[in-house]
Coordinates of C-alpha atoms in Angstrom, one line a residue:
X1 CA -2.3 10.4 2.4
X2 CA -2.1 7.0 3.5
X3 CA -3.8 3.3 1.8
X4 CA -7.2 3.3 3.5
X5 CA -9.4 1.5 1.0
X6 CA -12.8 0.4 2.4
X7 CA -13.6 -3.3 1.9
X8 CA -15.5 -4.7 -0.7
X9 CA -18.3 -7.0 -0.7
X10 CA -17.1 -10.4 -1.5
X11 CA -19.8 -11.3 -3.8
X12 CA -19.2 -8.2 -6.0
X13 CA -15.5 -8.5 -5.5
X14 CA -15.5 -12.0 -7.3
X15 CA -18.0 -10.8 -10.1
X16 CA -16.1 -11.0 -13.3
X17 CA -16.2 -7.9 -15.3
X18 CA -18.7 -9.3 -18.3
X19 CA -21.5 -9.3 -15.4
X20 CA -22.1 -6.0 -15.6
X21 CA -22.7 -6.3 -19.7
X22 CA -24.7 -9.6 -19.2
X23 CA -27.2 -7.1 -16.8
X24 CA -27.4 -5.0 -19.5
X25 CA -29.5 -6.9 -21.9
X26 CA -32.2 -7.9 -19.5
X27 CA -34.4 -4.2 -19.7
X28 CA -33.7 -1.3 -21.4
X29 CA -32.5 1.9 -19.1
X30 CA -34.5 4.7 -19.6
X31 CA -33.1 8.2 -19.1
X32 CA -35.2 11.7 -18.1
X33 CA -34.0 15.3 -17.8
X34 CA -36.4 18.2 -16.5
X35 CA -34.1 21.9 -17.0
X36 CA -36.3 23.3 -14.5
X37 CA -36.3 21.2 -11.4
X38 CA -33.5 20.4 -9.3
X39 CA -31.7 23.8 -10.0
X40 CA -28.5 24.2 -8.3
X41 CA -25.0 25.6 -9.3
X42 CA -22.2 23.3 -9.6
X43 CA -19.0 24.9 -7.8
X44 CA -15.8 24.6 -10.3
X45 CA -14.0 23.3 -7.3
X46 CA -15.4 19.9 -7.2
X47 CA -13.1 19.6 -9.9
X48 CA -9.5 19.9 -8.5
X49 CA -6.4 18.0 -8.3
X50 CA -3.6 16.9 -5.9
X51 CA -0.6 19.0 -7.3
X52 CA 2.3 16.3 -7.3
X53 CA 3.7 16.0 -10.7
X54 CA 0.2 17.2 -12.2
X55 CA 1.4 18.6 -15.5
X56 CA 1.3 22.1 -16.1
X57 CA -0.2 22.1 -19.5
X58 CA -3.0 19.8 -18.6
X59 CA -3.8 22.3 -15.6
X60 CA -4.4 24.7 -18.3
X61 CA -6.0 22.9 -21.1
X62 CA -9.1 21.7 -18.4
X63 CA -9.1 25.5 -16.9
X64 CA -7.8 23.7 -13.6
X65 CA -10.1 25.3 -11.0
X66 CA -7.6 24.5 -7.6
X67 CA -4.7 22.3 -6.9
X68 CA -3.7 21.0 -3.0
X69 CA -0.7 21.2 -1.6
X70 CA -1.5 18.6 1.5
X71 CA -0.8 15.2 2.4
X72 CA 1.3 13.5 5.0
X73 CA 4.8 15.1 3.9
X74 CA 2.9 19.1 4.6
X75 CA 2.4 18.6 8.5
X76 CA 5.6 19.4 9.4
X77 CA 6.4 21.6 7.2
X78 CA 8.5 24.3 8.1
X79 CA 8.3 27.0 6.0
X80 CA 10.8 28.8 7.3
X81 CA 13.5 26.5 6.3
X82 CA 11.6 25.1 3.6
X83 CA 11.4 21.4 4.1
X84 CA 9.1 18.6 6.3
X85 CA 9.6 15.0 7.7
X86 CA 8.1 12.0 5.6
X87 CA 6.9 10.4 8.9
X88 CA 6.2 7.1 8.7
X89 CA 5.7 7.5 4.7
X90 CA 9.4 6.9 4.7
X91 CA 11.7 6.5 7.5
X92 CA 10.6 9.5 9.2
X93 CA 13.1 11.1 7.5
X94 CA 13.2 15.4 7.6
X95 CA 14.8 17.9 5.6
X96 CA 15.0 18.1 2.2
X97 CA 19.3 18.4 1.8
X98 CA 19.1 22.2 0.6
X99 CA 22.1 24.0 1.6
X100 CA 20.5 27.8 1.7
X101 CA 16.9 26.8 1.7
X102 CA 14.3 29.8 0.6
X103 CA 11.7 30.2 2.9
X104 CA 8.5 29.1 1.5
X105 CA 10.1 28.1 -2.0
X106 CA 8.2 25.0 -2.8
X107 CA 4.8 26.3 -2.2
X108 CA 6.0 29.2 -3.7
X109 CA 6.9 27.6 -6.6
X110 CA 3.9 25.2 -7.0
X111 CA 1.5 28.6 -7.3
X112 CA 3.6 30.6 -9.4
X113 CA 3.8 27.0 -11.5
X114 CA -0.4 26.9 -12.0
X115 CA -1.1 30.6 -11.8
X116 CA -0.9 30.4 -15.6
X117 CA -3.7 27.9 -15.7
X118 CA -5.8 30.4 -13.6
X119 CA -5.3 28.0 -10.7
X120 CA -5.7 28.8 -6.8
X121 CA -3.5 27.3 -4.4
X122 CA -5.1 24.9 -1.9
X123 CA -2.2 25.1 1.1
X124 CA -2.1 23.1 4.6
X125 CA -1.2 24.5 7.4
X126 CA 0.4 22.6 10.3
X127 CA -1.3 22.7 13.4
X128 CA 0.8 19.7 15.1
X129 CA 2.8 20.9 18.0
X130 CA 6.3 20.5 16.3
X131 CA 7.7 20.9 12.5
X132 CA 10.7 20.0 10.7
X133 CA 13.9 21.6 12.5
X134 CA 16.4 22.2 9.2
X135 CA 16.8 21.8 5.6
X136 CA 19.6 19.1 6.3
X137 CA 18.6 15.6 6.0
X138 CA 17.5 14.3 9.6
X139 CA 15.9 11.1 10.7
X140 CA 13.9 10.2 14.0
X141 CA 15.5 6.8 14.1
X142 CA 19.0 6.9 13.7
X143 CA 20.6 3.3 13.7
X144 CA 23.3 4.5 15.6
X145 CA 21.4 5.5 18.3
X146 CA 18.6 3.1 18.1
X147 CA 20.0 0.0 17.3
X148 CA 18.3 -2.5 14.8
X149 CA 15.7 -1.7 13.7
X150 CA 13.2 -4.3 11.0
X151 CA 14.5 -2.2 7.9
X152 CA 16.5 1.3 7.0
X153 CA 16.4 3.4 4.6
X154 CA 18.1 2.2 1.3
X155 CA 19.2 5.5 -0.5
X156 CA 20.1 8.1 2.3
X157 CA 22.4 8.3 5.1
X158 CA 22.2 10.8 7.7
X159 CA 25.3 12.1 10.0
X160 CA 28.6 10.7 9.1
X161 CA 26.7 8.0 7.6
X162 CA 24.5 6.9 10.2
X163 CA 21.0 5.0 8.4
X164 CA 17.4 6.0 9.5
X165 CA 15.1 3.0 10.3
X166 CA 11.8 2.4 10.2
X167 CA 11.3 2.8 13.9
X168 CA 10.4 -0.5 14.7
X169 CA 12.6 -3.1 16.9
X170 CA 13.3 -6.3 15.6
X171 CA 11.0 -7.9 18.1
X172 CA 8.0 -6.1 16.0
X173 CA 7.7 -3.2 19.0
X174 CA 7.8 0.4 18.4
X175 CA 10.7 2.4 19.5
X176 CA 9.0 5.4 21.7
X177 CA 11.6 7.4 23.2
X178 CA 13.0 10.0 20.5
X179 CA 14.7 13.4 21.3
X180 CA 12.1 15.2 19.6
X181 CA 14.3 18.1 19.9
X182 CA 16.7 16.7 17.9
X183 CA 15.1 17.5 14.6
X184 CA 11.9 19.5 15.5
X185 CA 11.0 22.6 17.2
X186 CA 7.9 24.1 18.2
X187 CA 5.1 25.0 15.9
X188 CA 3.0 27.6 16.8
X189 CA 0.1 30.3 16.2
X190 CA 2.9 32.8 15.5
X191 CA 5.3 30.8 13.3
X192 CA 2.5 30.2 10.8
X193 CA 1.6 34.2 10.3
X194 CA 5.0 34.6 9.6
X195 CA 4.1 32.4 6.4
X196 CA 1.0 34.1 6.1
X197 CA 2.1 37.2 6.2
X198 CA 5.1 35.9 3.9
X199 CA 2.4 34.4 1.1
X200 CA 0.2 37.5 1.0
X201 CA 3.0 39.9 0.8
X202 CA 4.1 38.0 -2.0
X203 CA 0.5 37.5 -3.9
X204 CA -1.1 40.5 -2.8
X205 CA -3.5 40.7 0.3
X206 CA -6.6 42.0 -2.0
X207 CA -6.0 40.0 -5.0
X208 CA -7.5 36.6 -3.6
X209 CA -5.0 34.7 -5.5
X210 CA -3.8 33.1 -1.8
X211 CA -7.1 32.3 0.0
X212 CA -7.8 28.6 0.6
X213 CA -6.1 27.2 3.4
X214 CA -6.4 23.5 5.5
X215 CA -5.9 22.9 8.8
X216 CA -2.9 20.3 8.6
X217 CA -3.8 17.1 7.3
X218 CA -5.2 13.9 9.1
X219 CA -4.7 14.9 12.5
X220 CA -6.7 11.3 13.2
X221 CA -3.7 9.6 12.0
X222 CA -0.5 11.9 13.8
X223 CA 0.0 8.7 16.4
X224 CA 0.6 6.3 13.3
X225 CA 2.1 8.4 10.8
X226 CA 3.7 10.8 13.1
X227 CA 3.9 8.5 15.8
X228 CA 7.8 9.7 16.5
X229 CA 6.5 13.0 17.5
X230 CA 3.0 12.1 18.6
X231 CA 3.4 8.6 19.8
X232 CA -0.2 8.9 21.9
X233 CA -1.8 11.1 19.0
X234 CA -4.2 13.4 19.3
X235 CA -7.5 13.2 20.5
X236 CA -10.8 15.5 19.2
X237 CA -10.7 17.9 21.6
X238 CA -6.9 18.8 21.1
X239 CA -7.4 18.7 17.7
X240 CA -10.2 21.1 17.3
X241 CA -8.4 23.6 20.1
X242 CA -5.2 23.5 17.8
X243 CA -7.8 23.8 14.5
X244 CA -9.4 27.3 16.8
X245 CA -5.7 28.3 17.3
X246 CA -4.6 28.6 14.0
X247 CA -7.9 29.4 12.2
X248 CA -8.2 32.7 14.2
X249 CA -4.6 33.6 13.3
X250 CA -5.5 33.2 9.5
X251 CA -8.8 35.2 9.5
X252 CA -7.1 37.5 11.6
X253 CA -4.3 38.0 9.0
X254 CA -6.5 37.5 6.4
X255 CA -10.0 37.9 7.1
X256 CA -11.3 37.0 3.4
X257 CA -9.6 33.4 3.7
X258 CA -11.1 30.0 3.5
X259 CA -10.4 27.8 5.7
X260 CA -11.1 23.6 5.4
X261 CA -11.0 21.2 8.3
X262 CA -10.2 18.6 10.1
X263 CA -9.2 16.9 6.9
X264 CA -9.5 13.7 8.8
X265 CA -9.0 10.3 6.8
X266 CA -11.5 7.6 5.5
X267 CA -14.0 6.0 8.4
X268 CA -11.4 6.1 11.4
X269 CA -10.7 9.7 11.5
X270 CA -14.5 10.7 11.0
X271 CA -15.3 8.9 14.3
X272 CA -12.6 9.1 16.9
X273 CA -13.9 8.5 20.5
X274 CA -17.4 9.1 21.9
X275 CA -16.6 9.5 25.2
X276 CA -14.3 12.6 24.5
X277 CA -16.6 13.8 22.0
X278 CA -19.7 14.7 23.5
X279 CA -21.1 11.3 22.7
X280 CA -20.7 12.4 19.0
X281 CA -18.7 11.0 16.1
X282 CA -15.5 13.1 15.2
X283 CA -16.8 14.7 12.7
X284 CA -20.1 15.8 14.4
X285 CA -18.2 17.0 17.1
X286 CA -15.6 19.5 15.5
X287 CA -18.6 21.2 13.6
X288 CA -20.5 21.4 17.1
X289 CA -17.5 23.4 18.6
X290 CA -16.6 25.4 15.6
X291 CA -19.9 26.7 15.7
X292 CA -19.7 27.3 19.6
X293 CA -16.6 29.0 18.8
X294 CA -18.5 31.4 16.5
X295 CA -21.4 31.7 18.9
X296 CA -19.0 33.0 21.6
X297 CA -16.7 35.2 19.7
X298 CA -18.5 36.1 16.4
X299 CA -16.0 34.9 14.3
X300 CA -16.6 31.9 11.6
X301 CA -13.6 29.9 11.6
X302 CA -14.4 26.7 9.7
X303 CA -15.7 27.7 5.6
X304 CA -15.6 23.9 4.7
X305 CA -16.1 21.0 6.7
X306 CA -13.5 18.7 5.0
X307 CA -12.8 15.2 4.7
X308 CA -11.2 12.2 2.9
X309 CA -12.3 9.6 1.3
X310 CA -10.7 6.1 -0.3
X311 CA -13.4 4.2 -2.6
X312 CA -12.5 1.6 -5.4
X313 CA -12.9 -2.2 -5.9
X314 CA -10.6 -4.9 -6.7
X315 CA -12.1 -5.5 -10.4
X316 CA -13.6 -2.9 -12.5
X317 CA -17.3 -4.3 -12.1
X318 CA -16.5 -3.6 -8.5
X319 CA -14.9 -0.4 -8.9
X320 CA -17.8 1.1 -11.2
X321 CA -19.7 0.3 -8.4
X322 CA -17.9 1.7 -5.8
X323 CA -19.3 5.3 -6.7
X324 CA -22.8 4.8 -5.2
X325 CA -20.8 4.3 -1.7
X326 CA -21.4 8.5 -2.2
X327 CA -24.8 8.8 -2.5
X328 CA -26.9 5.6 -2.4
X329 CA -28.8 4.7 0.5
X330 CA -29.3 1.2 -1.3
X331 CA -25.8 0.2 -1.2
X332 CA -23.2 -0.7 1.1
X333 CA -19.7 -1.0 0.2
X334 CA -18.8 -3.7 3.2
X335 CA -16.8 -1.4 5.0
X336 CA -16.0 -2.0 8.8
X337 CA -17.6 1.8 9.8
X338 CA -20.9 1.0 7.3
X339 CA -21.6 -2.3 9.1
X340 CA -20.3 -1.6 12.7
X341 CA -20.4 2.0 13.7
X342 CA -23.1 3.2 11.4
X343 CA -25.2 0.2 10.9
X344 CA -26.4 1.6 8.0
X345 CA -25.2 2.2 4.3
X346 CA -22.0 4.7 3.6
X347 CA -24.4 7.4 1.8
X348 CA -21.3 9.8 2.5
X349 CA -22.3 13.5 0.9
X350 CA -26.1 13.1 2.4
X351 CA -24.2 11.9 5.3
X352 CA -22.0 14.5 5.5
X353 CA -24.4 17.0 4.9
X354 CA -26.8 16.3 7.3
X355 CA -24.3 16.6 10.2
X356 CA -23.5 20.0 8.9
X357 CA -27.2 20.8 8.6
X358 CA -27.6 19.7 12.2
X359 CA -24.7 21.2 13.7
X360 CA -23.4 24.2 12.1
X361 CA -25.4 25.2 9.3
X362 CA -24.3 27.3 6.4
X363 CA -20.7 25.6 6.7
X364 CA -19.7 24.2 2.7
X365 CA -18.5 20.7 1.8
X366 CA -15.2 19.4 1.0
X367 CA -13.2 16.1 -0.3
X368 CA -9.8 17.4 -0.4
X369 CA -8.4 14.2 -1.2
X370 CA -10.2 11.3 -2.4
X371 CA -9.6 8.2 -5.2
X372 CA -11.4 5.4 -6.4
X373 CA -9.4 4.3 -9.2
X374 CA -7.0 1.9 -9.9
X375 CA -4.3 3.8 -11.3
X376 CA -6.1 5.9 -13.5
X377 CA -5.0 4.0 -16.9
X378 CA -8.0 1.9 -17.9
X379 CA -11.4 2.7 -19.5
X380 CA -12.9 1.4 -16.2
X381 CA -11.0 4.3 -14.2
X382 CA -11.5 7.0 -16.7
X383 CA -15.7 6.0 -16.3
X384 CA -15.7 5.8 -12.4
X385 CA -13.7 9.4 -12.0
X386 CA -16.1 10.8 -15.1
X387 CA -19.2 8.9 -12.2
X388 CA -17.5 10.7 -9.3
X389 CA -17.3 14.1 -11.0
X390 CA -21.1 13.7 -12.4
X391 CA -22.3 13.0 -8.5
X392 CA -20.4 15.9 -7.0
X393 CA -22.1 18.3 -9.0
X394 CA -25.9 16.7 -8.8
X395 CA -25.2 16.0 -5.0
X396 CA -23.9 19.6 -4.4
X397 CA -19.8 18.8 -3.0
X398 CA -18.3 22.4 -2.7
X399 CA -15.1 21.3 -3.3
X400 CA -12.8 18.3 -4.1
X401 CA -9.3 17.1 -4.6
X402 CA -8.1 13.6 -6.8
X403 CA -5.2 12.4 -5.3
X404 CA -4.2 9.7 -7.5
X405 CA -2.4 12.7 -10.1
X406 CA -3.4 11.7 -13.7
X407 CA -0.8 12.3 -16.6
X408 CA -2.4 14.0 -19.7
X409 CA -2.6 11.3 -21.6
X410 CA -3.9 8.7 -18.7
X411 CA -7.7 7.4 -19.2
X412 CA -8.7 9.7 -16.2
X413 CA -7.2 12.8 -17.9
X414 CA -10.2 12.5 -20.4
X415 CA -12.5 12.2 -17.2
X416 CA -11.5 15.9 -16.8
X417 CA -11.8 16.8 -20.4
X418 CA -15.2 15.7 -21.0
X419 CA -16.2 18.3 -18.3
X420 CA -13.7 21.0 -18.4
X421 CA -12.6 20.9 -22.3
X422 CA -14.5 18.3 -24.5
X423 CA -13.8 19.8 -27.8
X424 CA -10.0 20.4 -27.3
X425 CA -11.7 24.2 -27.7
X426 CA -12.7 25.2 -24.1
X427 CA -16.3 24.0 -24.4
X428 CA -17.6 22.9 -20.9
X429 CA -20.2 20.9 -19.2
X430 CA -22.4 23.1 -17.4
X431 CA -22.5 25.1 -14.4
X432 CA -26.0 24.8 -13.0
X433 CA -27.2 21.4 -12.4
X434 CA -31.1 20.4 -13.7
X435 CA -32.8 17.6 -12.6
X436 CA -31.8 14.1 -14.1
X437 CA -32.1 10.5 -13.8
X438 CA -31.9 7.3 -14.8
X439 CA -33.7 4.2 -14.3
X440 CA -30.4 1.8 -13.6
X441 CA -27.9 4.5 -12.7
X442 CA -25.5 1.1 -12.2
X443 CA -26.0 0.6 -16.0
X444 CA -26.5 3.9 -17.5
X445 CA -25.8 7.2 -15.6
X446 CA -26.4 10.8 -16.7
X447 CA -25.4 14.2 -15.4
X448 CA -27.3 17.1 -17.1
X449 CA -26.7 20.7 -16.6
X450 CA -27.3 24.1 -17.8
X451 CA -24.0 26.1 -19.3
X452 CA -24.4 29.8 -18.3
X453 CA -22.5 31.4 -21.0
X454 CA -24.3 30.2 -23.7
X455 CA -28.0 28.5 -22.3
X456 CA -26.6 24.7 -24.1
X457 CA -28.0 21.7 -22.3
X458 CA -25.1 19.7 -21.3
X459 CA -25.3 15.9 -20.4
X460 CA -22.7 13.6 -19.4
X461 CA -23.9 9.5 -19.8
X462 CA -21.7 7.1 -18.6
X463 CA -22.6 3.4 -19.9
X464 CA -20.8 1.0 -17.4
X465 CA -21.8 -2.1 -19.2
X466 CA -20.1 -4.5 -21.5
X467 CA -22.3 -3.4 -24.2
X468 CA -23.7 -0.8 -26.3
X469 CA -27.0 1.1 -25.2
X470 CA -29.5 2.5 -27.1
X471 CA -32.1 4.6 -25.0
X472 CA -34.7 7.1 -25.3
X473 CA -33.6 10.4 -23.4
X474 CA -37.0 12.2 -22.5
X475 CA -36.6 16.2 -22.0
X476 CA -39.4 18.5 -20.7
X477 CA -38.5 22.5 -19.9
X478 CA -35.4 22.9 -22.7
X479 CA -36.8 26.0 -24.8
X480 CA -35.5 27.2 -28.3
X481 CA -33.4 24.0 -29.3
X482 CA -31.5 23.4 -31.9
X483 CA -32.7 20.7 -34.2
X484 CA -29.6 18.2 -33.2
X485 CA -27.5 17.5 -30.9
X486 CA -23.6 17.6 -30.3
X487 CA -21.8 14.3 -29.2
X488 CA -18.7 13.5 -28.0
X489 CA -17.7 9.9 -26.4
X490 CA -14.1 8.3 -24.7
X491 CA -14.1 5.0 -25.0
X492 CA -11.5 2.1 -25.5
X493 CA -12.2 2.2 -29.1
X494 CA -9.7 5.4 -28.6
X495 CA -7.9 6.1 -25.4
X496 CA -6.1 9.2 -26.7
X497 CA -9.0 11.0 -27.7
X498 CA -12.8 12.4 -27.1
X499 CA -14.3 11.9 -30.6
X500 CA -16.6 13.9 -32.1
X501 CA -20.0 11.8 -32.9
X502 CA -22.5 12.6 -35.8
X503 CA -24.8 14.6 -35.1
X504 CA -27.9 13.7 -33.5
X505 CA -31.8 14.8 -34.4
X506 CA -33.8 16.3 -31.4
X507 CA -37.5 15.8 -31.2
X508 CA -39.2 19.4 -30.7
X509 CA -42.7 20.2 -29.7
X510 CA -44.1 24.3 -29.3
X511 CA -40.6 25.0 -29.5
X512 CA -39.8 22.6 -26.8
X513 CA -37.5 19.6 -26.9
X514 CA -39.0 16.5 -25.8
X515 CA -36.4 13.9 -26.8
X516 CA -33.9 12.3 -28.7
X517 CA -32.7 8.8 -28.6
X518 CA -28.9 7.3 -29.1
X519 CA -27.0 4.7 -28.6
X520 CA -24.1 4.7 -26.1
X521 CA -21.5 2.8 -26.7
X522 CA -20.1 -0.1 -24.6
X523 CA -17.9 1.2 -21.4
X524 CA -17.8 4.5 -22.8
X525 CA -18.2 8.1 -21.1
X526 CA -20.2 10.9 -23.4
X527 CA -21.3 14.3 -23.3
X528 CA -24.2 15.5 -25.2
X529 CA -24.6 19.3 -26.1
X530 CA -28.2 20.7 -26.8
X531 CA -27.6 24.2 -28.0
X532 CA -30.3 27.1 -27.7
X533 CA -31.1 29.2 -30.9
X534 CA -30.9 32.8 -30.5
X535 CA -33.4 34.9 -32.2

């Protein structure tokens, strides 16, 4: 992971928060839901979560459908003596000080930690030409050896008390001749089945408990954040020939595996060079030769085309507004790719879509890591995540990973909730998406869907604005109602707890409902549940 926020308009950027409430009062927002148009299923994986420090219990209370193990501290990870190198995260630092490491522990030890929670393991798997030497604590830039440096490390020593800098001179240039062999060794095809083999020997090879796996993790980035062992980084081409090498050794090991790639980061990664790219953009490019590679050998490779993505705003106005940057082809966020490269709004999962359309069809979609909140401990955070999780269902995202790890009782915990536990009982959002839509999805936003188990008409409707809505909800195709509806809202009149709203009456017609109306309060996220009688 590194910071790679796209820029914000400056207009919206200065906004102050009460705007968006101001907007509010000019026309009424008028909401529509039709149960049989639009019908697609909503994959449980669009709701997954970076596993760093993510609490156990809170995996399990929301049903927790995948956790990654990725970022930049997994690419050179060795699993053989169980440790990595920081890269430029932290003083390119390796090792992790164990004195008789166990191969594979940590992973091992994150899965056995969710399995409880019914969760699968997301795991990267380095593709970069070297990985971490030994569980002893090693740096690339050794003070001793290097000389000054513009800062060192202030809690660990190396050696006989040597200090690891940051790998920059005093004179602001970057130091470029490390022994790579002085930490690192090789990576290969054939050092990563002996962790494959290792992880399905452990789990079972038929139980499926072991089966999503990423190729590395930013490989756009290796000449910045792993600039000590890539100093020229790698270019498209490489990457995708290392991406073939490894992906065939995993299907061949496991032939019922997933596998996600490139993984690239926000904008730069998805566009690399042209001219090495067969005029295409990065992205374009390594699904075009995935699906060459399948063409000449008969072997799929590449289950998701993966990527990451960095949204958010520097007030909450902005950051509520940030969201559209996924879908909208009305909006664009400012960034430098948006106004330089694509000359054209973000529109990212259309975007993203169409190029696997084009290229190599039947190929799923992923967001392994992604964040556009601000920490995730305000009402403004908890709404945008509860936005983002709503558009990855209607917009159909296969799969997706937060980053930014929220603590069970943080805002954006409740996010979660709404859709994967509202009632503190198990009770879900639905499973299949149905056509909804609002007429200021910047004001008022709904998500409806269909819940399998039981038939319930689920809707999630976010109210962005300073103040409270009421609105008219029209329904057409939702048969055998009840005669009211559940409600349940998170708002900052209670940042601990979804709270059960009364009741409210459902307009029925031939046995049909046609509507109900509410009113939603201010910045508040709430998820209405439209049961079906059985008779």
């Amino acid at each position: 992971m590194q910071l790679k926020f796209g820029l914000v308009p400056p207009l919206l950027a200065a906004l102050p928060f009460a705007y968006i409430g101001a907007a509010a009062q000019t026309a009424p927002v008028q909401l529509s839901v039709n149960a049989a148009a639009g019908i697609h299923p909503i994959d449980p994986n669009i709701y997954g979560i970076a596993n760093y420090g993510l609490d156990p219990q809170f995996a399990k209370e929301i049903a927790l459908p995948n956790t990654r193990w990725g970022g930049d501290g997994t690419t050179r990870y060795n699993w053989q003596v169980d440790s990595s190198n920081s890269g430029g995260d932290w003083y390119f630092v390796g090792g992790s000080g164990v004195a008789t490491p166990v191969p594979g522990g940590q992973v091992d030890t994150m899965i056995d930690t969710y399995r409880p929670a019914g969760t699968a393991p997301l795991i990267t798997v380095p593709i970069i030409p070297y990985v971490n030497k030994t569980a002893a604590y090693t740096c690339s830039y050794r003070v001793s050896v290097y000389g000054p440096q513009t800062s060192v490390d202030p809690y660990l020593t190396v050696g006989n008390g040597d200090q690891c800098g940051s790998g920059v001179s005093p004179t602001g240039t970057n130091i470029t001749d490390t022994n790579i062999y002085y930490n690192h060794v090789d990576n290969s095809p054939g050092l990563q089945e002996g962790w494959m083999d290792h992880l399905l020997n452990r789990y079972g090879r038929q139980s499926g408990i072991v089966r999503l796996f990423q190729l590395d993790n930013e490989p756009g980035g290796w000449g910045n954040t792993h600039r000590d062992v890539m100093p020229n980084g790698a270019n498209y081409p490489t990457i995708v020939d290392l991406g073939q090498q490894y992906a065939s050794m995993i299907k061949k090991v496991d032939p019922q595996a997933l596998i996600l790639g490139p993984s690239d980061f926000t904008l730069g990664g998805w566009i690399g060079d042209t001219t090495q790219q067969n005029g295409l953009y990065a992205g374009q490019y390594y699904l075009q030769q995935m699906a060459a590679y399948q063409h000449a050998n008969g072997i799929r490779l590449l289950d998701y085309f993966d990527e990451h993505y960095y949204g958010g705003g520097s007030t909450p106005a902005a950051e509520l507004q940030s969201t559209r940057a996924l879908w909208d082809p009305t909006f664009n966020s400012g960034s430098w790719v948006e106004q330089y490269v694509f000359d054209a709004p973000m529109q990212l999962i259309p975007r993203f879509q169409s190029w696997i359309a084009q290229y190599y069809p039947g190929t799923k979609l992923a967001l392994s890591e992604y964040s556009f909140t601000n920490g995730g401990t305000t009402i403004a955070d908890a709404l945008t995540q509860a936005d983002v999780l709503g558009i990855f269902g209607r917009q159909g995202v296969d799969l997706a990973n937060l980053w930014t790890i929220p603590q069970p009782t943080d805002p954006v915990a409740y996010s979660y909730r709404l859709y994967r536990n509202y009632d503190g009982q198990g009770s879900r959002y639905g499973d299949t998406w149905v056509s909804s839509n609002s007429t200021d999805q910047g004001q008022l936003a709904i998500y409806g869907a269909m819940r399998t188990s039981d038939h319930a008409l689920t809707l999630v409707i976010i109210n962005k604005t300073a103040n409270d809505l009421p609105t008219a909800v029209a329904l057409a195709n939702v048969p055998q109602p009840a005669a009211s509806a559940e409600m349940y809202t998170y708002s900052s009149a209670n940042l601990q707890a979804i709270v059960r709203q009364p009741d409210i009456p459902i307009q029925i017609a031939h046995n049909q409902a046609t509507g109900f109306s509410a009113t939603f309060p201010a910045m508040s996220a709430s998820i209405v549940v439209i049961p079906r009688v059985k008779h």
